[in-house]
PDB file of C-alpha atoms in Angstrom:
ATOM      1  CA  UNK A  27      -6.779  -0.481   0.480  1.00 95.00           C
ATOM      2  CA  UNK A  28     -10.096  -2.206  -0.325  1.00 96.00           C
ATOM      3  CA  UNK A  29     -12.723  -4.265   1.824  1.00 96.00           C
ATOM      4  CA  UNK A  30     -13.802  -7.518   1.319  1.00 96.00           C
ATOM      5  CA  UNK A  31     -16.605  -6.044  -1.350  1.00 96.00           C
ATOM      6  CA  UNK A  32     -13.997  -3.963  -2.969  1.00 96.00           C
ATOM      7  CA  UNK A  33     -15.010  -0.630  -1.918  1.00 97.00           C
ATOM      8  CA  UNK A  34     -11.951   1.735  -1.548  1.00 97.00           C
ATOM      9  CA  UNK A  35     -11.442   2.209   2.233  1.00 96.00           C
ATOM     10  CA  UNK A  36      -8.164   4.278   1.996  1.00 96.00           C
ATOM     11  CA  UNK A  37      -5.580   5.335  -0.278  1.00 96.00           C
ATOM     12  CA  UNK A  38      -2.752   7.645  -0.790  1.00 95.00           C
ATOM     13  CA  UNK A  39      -1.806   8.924  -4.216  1.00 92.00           C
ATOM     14  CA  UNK A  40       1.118  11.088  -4.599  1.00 89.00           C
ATOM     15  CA  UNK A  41       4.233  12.161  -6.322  1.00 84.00           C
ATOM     16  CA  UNK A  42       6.696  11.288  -3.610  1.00 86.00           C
ATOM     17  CA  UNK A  43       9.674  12.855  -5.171  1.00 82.00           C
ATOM     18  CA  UNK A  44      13.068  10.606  -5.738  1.00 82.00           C
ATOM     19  CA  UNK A  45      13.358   7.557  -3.288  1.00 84.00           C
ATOM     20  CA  UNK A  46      17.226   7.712  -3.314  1.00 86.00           C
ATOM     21  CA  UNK A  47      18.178   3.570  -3.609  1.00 85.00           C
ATOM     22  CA  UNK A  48      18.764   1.920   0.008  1.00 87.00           C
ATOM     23  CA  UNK A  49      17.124   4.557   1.502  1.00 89.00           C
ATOM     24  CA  UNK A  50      14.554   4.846   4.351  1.00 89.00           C
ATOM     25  CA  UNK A  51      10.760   6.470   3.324  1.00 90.00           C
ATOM     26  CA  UNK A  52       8.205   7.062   5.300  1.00 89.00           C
ATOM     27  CA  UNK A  53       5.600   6.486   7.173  1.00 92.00           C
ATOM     28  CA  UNK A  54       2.727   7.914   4.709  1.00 93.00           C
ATOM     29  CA  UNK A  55      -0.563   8.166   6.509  1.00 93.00           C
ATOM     30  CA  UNK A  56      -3.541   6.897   3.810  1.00 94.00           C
ATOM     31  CA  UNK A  57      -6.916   8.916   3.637  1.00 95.00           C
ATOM     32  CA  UNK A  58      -9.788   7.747   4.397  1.00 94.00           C
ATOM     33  CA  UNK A  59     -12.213   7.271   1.926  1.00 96.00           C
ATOM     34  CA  UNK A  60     -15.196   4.812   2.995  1.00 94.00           C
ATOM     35  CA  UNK A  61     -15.851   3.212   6.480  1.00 92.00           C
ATOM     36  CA  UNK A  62     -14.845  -0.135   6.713  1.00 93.00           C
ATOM     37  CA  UNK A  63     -15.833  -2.225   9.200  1.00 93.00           C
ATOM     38  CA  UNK A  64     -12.785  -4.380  10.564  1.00 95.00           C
ATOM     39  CA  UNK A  65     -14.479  -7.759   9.478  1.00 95.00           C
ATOM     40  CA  UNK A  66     -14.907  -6.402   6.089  1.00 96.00           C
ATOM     41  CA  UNK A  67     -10.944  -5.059   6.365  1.00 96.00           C
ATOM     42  CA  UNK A  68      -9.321  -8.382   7.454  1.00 95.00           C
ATOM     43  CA  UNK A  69     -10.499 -10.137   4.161  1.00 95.00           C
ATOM     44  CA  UNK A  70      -9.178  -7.397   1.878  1.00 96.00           C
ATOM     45  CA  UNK A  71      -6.677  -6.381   0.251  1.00 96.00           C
ATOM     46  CA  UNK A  72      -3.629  -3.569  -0.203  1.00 96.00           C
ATOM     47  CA  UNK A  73      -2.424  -2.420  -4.281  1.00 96.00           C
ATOM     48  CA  UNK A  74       0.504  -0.902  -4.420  1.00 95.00           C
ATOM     49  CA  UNK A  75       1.493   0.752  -7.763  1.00 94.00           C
ATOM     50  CA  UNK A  76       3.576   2.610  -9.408  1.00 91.00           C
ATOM     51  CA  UNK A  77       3.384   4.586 -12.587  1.00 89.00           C
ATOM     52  CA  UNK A  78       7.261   4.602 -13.124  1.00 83.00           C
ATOM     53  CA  UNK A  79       8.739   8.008 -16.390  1.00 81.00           C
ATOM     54  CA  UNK A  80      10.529   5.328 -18.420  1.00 83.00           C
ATOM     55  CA  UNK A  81      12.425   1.858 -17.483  1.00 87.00           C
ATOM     56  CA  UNK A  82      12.727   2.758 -13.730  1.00 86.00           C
ATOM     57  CA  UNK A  83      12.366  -0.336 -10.955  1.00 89.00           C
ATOM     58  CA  UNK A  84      11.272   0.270  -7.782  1.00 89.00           C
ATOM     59  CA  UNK A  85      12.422  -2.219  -5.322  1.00 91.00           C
ATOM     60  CA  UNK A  86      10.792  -2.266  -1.305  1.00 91.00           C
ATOM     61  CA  UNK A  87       9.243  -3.616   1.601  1.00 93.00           C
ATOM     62  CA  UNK A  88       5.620  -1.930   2.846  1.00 93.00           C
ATOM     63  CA  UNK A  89       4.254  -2.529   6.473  1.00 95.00           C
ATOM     64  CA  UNK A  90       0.748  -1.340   6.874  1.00 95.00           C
ATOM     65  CA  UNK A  91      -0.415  -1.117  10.049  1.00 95.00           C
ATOM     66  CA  UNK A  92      -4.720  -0.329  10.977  1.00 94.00           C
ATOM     67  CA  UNK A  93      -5.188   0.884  14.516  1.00 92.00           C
ATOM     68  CA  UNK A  94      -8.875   0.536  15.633  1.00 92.00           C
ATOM     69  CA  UNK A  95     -11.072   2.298  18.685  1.00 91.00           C
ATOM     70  CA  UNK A  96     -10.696  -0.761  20.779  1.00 94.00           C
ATOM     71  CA  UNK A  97      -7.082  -0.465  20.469  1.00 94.00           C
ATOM     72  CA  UNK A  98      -6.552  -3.787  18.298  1.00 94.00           C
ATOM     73  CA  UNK A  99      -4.579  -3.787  14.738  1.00 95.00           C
ATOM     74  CA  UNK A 100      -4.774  -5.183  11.802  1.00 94.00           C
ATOM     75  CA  UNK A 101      -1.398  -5.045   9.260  1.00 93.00           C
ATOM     76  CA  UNK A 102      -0.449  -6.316   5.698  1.00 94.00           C
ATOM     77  CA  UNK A 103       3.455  -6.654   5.092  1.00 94.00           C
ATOM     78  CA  UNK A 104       5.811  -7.783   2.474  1.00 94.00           C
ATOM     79  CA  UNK A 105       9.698  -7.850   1.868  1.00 95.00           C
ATOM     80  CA  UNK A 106      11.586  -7.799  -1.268  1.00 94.00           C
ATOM     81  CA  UNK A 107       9.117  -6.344  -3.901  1.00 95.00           C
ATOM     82  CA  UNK A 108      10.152  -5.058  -7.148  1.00 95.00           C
ATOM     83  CA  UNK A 109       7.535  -2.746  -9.215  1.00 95.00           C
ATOM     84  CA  UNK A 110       8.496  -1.418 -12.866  1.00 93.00           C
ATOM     85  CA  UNK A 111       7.209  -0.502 -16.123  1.00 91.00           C
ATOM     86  CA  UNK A 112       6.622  -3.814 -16.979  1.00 92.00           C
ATOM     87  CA  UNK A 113       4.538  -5.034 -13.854  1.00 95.00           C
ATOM     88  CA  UNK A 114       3.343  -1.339 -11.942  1.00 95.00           C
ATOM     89  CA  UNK A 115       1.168  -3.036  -9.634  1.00 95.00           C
ATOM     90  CA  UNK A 116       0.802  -5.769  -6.653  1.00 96.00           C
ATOM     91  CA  UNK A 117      -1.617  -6.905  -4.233  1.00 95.00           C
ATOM     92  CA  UNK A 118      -1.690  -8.580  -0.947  1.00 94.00           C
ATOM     93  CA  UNK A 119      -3.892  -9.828   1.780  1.00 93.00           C
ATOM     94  CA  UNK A 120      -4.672  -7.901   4.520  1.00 92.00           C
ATOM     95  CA  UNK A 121      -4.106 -10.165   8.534  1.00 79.00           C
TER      96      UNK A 121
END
């Protein structure tokens, strides 16, 4: 997840092991890298990517959700995504 001036503000980066297909994963809590402020959040943006062993598709939905002190949230979501070896990467807008 990046800011609005593309600084890294969280990320997770892991072998997850074998997503079994119409299966349920999750949640994964990101680590926090740089302090965003939530102005600076609600104009970024969320990659997702995948560095598939071979011609392997990933197809998924993702549903981030940013809780804040004050109790308010910010989220990025999408439904029906497909990553593979020929496109390993999206991104979206953060709301």
């Amino acid at each position: 997840m990046r800011d609005s001036e593309g600084t890294i503000a969280a990320r997770i980066d892991d072998d997850f092991g074998l997503f079994t297909d119409q299966s349920d994963n999750g949640p994964f809590d990101l680590e926090l890298k740089n302090q965003s402020s939530k102005t600076a959040l609600r104009t970024g943006t969320v990659e997702i990517r995948v560095d598939p062993k071979g011609n392997d598709v990933w197809k998924f939905n993702y549903f981030l959700d940013m809780m804040f002190s004050d109790g308010s949230h910010l989220t990025s979501e999408a439904s029906g995504l497909r990553l593979s070896d020929q496109q390993q990467q999206q991104e979206f807008a953060i709301a």
